[in-house]
Short mmCIF file of C-alpha atoms and ligand atoms in Angstrom, two decimals:
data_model
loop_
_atom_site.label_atom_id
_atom_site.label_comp_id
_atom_site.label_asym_id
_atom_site.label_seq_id
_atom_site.Cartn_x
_atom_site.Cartn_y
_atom_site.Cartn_z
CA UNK A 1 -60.51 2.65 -59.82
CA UNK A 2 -60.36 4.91 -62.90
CA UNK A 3 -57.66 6.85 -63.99
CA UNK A 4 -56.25 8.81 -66.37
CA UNK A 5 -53.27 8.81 -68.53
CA UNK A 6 -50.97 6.09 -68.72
CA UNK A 7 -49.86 3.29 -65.88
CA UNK A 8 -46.37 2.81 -65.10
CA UNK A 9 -46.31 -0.62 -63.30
CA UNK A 10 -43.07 -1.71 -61.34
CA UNK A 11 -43.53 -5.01 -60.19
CA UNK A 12 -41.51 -6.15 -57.29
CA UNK A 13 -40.85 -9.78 -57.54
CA UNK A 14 -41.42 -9.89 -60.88
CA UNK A 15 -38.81 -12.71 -61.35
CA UNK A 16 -41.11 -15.05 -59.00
CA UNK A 17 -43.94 -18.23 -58.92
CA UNK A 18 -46.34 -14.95 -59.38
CA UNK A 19 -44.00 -12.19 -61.16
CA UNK A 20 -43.74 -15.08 -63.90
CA UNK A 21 -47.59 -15.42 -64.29
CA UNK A 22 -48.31 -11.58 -64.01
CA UNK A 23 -45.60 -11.46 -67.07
CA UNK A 24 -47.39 -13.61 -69.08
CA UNK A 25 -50.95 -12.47 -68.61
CA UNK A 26 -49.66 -9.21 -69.65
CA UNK A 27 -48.41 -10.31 -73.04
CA UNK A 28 -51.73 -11.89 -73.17
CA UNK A 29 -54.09 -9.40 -71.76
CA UNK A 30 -51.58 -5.94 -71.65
CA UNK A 31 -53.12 -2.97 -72.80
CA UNK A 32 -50.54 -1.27 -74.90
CA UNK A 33 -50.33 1.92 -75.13
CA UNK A 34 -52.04 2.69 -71.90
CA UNK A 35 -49.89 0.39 -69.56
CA UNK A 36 -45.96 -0.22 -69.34
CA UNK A 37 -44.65 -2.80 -67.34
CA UNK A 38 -41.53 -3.20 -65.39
CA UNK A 39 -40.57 -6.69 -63.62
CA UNK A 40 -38.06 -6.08 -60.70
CA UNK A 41 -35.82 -9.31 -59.71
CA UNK A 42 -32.95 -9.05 -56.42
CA UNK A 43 -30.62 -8.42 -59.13
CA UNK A 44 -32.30 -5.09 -59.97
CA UNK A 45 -32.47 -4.10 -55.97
CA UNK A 46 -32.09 -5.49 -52.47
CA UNK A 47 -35.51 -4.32 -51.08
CA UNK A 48 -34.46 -5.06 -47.33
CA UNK A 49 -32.08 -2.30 -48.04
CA UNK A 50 -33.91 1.32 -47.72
CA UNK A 51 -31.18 3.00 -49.98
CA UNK A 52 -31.39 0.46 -53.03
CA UNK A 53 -35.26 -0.04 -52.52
CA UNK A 54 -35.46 4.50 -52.96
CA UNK A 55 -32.50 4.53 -55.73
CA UNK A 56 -35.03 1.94 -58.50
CA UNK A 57 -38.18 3.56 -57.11
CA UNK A 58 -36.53 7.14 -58.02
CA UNK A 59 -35.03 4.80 -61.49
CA UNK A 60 -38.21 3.89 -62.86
CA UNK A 61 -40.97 6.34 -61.01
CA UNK A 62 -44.09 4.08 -61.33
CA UNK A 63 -47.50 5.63 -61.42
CA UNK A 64 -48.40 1.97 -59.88
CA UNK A 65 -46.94 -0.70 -57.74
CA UNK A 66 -47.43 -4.39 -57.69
CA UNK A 67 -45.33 -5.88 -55.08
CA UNK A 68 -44.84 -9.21 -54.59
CA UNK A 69 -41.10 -9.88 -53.11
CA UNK A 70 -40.99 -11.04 -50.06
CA UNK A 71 -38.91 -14.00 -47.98
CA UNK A 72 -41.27 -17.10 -49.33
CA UNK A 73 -41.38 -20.94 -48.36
CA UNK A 74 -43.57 -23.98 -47.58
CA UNK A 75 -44.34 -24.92 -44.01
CA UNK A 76 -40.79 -26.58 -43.18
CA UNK A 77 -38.72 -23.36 -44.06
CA UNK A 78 -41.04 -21.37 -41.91
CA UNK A 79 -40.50 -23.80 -39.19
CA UNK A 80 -36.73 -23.12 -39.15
CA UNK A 81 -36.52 -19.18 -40.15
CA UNK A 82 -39.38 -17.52 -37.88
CA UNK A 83 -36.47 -14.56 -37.94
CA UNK A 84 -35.74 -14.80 -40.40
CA UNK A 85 -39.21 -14.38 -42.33
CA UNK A 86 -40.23 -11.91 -39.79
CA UNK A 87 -37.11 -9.33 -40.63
CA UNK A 88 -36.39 -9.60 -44.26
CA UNK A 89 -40.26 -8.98 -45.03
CA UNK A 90 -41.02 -6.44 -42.20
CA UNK A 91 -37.71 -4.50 -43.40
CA UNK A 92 -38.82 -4.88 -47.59
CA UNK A 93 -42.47 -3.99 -47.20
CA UNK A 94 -41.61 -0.75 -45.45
CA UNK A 95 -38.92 0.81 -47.80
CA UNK A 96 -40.85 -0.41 -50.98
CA UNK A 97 -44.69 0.95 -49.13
CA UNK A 98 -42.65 4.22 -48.26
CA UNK A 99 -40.94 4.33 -51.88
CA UNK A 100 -43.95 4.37 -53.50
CA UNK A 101 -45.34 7.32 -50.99
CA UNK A 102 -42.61 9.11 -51.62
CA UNK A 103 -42.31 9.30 -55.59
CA UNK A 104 -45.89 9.50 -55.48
CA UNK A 105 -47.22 5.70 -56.67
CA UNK A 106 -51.32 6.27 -57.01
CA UNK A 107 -52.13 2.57 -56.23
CA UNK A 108 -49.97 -0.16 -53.98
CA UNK A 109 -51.71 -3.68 -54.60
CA UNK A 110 -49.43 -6.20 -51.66
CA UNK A 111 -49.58 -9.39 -51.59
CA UNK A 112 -50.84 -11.39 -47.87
CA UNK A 113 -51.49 -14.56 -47.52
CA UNK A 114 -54.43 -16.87 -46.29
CA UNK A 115 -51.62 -18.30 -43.71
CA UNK A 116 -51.63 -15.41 -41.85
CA UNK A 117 -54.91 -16.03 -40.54
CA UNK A 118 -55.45 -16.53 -37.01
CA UNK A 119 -55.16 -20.46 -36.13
CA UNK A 120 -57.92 -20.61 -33.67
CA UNK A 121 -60.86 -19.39 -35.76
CA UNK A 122 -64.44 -19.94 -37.19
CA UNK A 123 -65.08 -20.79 -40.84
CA UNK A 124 -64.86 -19.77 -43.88
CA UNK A 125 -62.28 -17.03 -42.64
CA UNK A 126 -63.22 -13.86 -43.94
CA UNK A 127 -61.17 -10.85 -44.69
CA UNK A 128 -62.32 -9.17 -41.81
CA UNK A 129 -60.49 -11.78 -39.35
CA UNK A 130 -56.79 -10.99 -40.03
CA UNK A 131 -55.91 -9.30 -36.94
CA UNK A 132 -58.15 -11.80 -34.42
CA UNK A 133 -55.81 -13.89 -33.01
CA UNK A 134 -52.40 -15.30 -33.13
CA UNK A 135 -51.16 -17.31 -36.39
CA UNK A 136 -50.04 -20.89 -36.31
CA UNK A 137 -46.93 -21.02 -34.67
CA UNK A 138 -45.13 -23.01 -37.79
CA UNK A 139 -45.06 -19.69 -39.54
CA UNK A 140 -45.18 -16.91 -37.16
CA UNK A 141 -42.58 -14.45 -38.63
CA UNK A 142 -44.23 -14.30 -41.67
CA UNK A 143 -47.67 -14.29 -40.59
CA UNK A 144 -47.03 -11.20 -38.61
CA UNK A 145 -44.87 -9.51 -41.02
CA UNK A 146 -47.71 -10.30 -44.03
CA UNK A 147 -50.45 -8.90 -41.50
CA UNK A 148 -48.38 -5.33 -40.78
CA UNK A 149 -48.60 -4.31 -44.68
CA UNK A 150 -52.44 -4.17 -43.58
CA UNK A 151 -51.74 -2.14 -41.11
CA UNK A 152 -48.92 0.25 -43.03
CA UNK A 153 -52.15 -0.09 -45.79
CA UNK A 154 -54.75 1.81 -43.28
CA UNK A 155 -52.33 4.07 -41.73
CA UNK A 156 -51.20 5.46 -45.38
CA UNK A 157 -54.50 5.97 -46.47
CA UNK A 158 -55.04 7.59 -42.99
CA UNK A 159 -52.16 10.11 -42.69
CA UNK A 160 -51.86 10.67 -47.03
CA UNK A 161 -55.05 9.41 -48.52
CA UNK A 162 -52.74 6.66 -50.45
CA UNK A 163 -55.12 4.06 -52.36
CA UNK A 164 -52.09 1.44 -50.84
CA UNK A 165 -54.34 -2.06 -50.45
CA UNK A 166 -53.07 -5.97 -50.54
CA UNK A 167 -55.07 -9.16 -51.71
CA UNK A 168 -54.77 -12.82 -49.60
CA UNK A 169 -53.97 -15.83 -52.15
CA UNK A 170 -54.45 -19.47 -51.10
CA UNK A 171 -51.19 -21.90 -51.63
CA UNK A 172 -50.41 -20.79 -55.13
CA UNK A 173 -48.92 -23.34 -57.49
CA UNK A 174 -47.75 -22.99 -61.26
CA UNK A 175 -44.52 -22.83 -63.87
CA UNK A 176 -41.75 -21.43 -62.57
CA UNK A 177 -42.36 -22.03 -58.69
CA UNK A 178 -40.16 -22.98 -56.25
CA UNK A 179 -39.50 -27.09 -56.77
CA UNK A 180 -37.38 -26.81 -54.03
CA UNK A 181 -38.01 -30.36 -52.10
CA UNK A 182 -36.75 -28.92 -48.15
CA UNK A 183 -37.72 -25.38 -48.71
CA UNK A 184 -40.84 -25.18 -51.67
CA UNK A 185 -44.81 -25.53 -50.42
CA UNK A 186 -46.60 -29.02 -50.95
CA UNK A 187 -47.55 -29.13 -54.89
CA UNK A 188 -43.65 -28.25 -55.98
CA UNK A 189 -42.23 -30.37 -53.69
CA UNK A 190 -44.37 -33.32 -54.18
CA UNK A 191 -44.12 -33.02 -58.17
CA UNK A 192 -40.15 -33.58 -57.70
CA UNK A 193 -40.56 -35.93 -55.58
CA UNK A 194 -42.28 -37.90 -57.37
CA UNK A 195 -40.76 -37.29 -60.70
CA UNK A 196 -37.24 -38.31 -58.58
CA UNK A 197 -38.94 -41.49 -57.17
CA UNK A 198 -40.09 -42.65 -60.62
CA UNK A 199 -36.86 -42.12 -62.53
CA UNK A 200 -35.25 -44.12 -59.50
CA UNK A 201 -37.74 -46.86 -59.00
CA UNK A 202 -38.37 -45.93 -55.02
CA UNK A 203 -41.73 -44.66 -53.17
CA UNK A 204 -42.82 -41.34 -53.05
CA UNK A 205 -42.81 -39.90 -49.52
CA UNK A 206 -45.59 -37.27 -48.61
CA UNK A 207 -44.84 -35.84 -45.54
CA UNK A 208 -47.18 -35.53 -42.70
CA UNK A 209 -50.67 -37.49 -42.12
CA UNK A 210 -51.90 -36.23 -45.44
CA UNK A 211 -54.95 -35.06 -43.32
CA UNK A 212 -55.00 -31.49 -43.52
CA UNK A 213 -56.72 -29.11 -45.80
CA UNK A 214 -56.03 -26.68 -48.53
CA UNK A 215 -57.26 -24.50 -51.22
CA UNK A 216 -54.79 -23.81 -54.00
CA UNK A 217 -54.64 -21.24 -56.56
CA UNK A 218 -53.39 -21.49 -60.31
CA UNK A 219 -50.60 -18.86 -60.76
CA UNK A 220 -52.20 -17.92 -64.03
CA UNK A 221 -55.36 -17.41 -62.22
CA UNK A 222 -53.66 -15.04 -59.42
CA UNK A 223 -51.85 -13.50 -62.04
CA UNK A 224 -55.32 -12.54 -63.81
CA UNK A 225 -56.93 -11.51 -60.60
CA UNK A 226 -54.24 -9.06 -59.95
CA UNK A 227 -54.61 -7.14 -62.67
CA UNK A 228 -58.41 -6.43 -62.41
CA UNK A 229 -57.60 -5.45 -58.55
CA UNK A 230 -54.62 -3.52 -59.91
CA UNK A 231 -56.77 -1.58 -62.66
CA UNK A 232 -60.55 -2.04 -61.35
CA UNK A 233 -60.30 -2.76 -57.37
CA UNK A 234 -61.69 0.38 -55.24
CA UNK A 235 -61.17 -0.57 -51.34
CA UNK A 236 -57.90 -0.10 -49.05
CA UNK A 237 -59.42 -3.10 -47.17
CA UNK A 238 -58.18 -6.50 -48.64
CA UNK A 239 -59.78 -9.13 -50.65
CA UNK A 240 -59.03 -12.57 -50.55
CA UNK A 241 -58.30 -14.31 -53.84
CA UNK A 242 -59.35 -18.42 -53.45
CA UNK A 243 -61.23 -20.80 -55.28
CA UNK A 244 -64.82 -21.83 -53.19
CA UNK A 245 -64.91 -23.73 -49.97
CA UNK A 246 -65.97 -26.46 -51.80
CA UNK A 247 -62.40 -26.81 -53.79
CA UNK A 248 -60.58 -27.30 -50.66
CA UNK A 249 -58.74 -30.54 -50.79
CA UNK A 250 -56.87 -32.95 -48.03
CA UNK A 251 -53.04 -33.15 -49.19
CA UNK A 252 -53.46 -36.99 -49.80
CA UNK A 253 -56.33 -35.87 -52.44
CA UNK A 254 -53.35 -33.35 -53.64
CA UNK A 255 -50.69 -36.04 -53.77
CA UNK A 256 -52.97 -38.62 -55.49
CA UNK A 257 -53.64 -35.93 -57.83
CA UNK A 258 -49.75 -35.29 -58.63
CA UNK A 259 -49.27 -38.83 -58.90
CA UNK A 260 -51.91 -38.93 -61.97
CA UNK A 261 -50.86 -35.92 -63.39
CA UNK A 262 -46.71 -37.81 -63.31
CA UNK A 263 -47.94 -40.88 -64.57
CA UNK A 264 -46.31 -41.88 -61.40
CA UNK A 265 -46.16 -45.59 -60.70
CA UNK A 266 -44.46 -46.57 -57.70
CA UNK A 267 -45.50 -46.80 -54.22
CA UNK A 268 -47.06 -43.64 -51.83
CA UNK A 269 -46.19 -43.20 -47.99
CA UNK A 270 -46.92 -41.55 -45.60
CA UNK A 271 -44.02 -40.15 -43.11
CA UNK A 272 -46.20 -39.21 -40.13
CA UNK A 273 -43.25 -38.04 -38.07
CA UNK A 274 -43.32 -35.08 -40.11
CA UNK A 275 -45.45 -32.01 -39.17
CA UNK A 276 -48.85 -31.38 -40.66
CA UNK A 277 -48.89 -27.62 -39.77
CA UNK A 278 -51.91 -25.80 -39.87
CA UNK A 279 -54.92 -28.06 -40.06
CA UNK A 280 -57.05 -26.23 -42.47
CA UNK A 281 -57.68 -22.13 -43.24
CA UNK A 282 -60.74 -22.70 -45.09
CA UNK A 283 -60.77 -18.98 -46.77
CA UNK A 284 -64.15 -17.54 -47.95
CA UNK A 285 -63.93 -16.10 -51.57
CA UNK A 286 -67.80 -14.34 -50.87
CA UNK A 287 -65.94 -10.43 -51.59
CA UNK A 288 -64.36 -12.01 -54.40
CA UNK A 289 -67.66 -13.44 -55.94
CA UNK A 290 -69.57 -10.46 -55.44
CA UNK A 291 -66.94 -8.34 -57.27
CA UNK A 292 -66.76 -10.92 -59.93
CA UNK A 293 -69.31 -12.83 -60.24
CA UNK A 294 -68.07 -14.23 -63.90
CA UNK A 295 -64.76 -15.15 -62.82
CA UNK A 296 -63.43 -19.11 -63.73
CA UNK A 297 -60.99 -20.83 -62.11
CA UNK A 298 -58.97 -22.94 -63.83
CA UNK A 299 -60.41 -26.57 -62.60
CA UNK A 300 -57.47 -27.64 -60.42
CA UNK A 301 -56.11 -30.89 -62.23
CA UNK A 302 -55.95 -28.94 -65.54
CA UNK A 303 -53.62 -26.52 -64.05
CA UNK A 304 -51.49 -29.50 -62.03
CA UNK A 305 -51.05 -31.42 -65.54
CA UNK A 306 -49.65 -28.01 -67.14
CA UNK A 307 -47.47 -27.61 -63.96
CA UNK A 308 -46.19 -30.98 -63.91
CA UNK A 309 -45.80 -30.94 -68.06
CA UNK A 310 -43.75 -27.40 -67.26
CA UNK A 311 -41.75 -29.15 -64.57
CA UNK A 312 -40.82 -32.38 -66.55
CA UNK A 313 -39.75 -29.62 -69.81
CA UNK A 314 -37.92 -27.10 -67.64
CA UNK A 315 -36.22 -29.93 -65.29
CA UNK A 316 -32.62 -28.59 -65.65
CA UNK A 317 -33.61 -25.14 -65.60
CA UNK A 318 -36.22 -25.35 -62.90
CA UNK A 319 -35.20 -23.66 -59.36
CA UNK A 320 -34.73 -26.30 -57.36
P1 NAP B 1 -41.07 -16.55 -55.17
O1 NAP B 1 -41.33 -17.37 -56.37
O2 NAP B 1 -40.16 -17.08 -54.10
O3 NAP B 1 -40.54 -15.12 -55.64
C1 NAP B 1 -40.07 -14.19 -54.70
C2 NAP B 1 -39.71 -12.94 -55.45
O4 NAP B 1 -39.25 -11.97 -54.49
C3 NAP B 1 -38.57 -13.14 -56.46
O5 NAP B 1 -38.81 -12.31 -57.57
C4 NAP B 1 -37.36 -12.67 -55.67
O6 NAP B 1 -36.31 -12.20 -56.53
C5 NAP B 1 -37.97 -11.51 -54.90
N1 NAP B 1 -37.20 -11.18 -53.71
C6 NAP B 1 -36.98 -11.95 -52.61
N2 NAP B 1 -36.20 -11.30 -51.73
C7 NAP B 1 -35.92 -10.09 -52.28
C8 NAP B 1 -35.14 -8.99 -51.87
N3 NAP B 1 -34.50 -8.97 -50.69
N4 NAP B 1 -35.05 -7.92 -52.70
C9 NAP B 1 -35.69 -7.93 -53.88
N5 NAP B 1 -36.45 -8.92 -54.32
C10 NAP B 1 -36.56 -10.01 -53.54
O7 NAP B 1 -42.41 -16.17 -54.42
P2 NAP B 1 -43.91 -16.17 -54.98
O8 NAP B 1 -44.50 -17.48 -54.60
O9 NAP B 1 -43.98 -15.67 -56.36
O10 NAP B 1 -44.56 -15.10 -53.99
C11 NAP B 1 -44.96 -13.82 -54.43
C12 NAP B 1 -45.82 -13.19 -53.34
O11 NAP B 1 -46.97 -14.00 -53.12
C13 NAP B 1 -45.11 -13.08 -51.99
O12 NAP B 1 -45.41 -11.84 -51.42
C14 NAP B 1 -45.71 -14.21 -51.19
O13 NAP B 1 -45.66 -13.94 -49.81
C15 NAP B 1 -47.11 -14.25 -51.74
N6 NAP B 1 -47.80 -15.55 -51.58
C16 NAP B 1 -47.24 -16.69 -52.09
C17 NAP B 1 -47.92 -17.89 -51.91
C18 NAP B 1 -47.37 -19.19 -52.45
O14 NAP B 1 -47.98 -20.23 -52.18
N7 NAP B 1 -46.28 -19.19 -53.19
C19 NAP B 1 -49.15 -17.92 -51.25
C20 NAP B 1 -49.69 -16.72 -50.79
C21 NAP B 1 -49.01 -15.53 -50.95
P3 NAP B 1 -35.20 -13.25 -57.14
O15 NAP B 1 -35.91 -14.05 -58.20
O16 NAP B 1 -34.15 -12.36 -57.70
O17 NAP B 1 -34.76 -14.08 -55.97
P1 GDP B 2 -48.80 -24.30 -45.92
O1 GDP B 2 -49.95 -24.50 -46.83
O2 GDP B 2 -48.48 -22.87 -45.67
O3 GDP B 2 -48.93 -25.07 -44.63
O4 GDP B 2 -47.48 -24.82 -46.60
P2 GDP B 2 -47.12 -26.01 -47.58
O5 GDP B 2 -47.47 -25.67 -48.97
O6 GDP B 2 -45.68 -26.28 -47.28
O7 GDP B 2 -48.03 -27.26 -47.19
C1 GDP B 2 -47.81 -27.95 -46.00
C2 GDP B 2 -48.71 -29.15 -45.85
O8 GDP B 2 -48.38 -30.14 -46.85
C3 GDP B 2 -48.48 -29.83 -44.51
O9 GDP B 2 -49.67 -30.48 -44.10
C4 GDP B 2 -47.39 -30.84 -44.85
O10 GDP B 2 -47.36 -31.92 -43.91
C5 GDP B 2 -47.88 -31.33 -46.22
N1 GDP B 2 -46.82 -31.89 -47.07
C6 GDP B 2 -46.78 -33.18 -47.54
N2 GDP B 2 -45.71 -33.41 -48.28
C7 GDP B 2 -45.04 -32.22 -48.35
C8 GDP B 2 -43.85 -31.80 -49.03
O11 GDP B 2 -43.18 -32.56 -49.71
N3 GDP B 2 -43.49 -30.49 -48.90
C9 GDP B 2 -44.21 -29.60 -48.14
N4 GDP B 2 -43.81 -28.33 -48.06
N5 GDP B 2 -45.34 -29.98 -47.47
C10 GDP B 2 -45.75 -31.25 -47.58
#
């Protein structure tokens, strides 16, 4: 989409795995003069609150929106806050959608997610498919609550003509995720694992059969992606953001490829009384390639080695 005069970006979740990457692609790739950029933490607002989410919309008055904050977690903190998930991101994606209506924002880009896909499905999954049939049931709340931005994202284009729209990411890995072992997704959690097993001498325990399937998508990459949809992307309808079919890997490929990238040593098990979750969402990345045909990826064990090499440098400062 063209436009003229200069973008005012608010960023919500700016302080995030993906707020951190958009940060740095803009020092790398910004366009002075012609965008400003502000990155929105908690600290700066509670977005589940409709007063505080208004009061830093009216603040800053963005010409654009990237919004990214939302209630996130691997597959065994979904398991335990459905509710949870479902509220706190059905509650902050309407005040933030309807802040930017109100003070006018030109262009919303969301953020969905390839889980909220329906679990009984054909592949690749396309992004036509969101709204076919119920999610997994490890991570209903959020699934839902990811899939009703679509819906706010039709119905404000409908009623106001609002250019509000949302990409789909993979599992998205990088500096500055969530190492959280209990609550992160599988890449964090695995990399401190196994950086705890090795400085203790003890196995490293993947959960589940290490069976299922899973694309996964380099922060940096994301963050790169989201600024050509942000400045260049014309549709309301979504557009999923994934590496090709043919990157998918199982998690045991994954977790053999964290235990290169760790130098780790010691012995790998499998704790098969944990859940698997969904067994694959094999996402199609066809709208992607037709848009952008030149795009790279970052091959995947490049960006797990600078991951890991972030982790092991940032240990005390990591969240964990
Ligand atoms: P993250 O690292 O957990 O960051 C979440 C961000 O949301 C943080 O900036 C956090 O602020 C902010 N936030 C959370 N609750 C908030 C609230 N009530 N009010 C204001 N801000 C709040 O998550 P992420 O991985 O970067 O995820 C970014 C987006 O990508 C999310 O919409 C997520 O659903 C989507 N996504 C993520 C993945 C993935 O694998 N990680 C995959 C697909 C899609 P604080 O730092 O102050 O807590
Ligand atoms: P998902 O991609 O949304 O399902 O979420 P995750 O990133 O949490 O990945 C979950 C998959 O990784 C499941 O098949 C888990 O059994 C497997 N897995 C293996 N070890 C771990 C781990 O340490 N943490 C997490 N979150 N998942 C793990």
């Amino acid at each position: 989409m063209s436009r003229q005069g200069p973008m005012k970006v608010l960023v919500t979740g700016g302080s995030g795995l993906v707020g951190t990457a958009i940060q740095q692609v803009v020092k790398e790739e910004g366009r002075d003069g012609e965008e400003e950029w502000i990155f929105l933490s908690s600290k700066d607002a509670d977005l589940t609150n409709c007063e505080e989410t208004l009061a830093v919309f009216h603040k800053h008055r963005p010409t654009h929106v990237i919004h990214l904050a939302a209630m996130v977690g691997g597959l065994f903190k979904n398991m335990k806050y459905n509710l949870d998930f479902w509220r706190k991101n059905v509650f902050i994606n309407d005040n933030v959608l309807q802040a930017a209506h109100e003070v006018g924002v030109v262009k919303v880009v969301s953020c969905l997610s390839t889980c909220i896909f329906p679990d009984k499905t054909s592949y690749p999954i396309d992004e036509t498919m969101i709204h076919d049939g119920p999610p997994h049931q490890s991570n209903f709340g959020y699934a839902y609550a990811k899939r009703m931005i679509d819906v706010h994202n039709r119905a404000y284009f409908q009623q106001h003509g609002r250019c509000f729209t949302a990409v789909i990411p993979t599992n998205v890995f990088g500096p500055h995720d969530n190492f959280s072992i209990e609550d992160g997704h599988v890449l964090p959690g695995l990399i401190h694992k196994a950086y705890l097993a090795q400085k203790e001498g003890k196995p490293l325990t993947v959960w589940g059969s290490g069976t299922p399937r899973r694309q996964f998508i380099y922060s940096l990459d994301l963050a790169r992606l989201f600024l050509w949809v942000l400045r260049e992307y014309p549709e309301v309808d979504p557009i999923i953001l994934s590496v090709g079919e043919e990157d998918e890997v199982s998690i045991r490929e994954a977790a053999d490829a964290v235990v290169e990238s760790l130098g780790f040593t010691g012995e790998v098990v499998y704790d098969t009384s944990k859940a698997d979750g969904q067994f694959k969402k094999t996402a199609s990345n066809a709208k992607l390639h037709r848009y952008r045909p030149d795009f790279q990826f970052t091959p995947f064990r490049q960006a797990l080695k600078e991951t890991c090499d972030w982790f092991v440098a940032n240990y005390d400062s990591a969240r964990k």
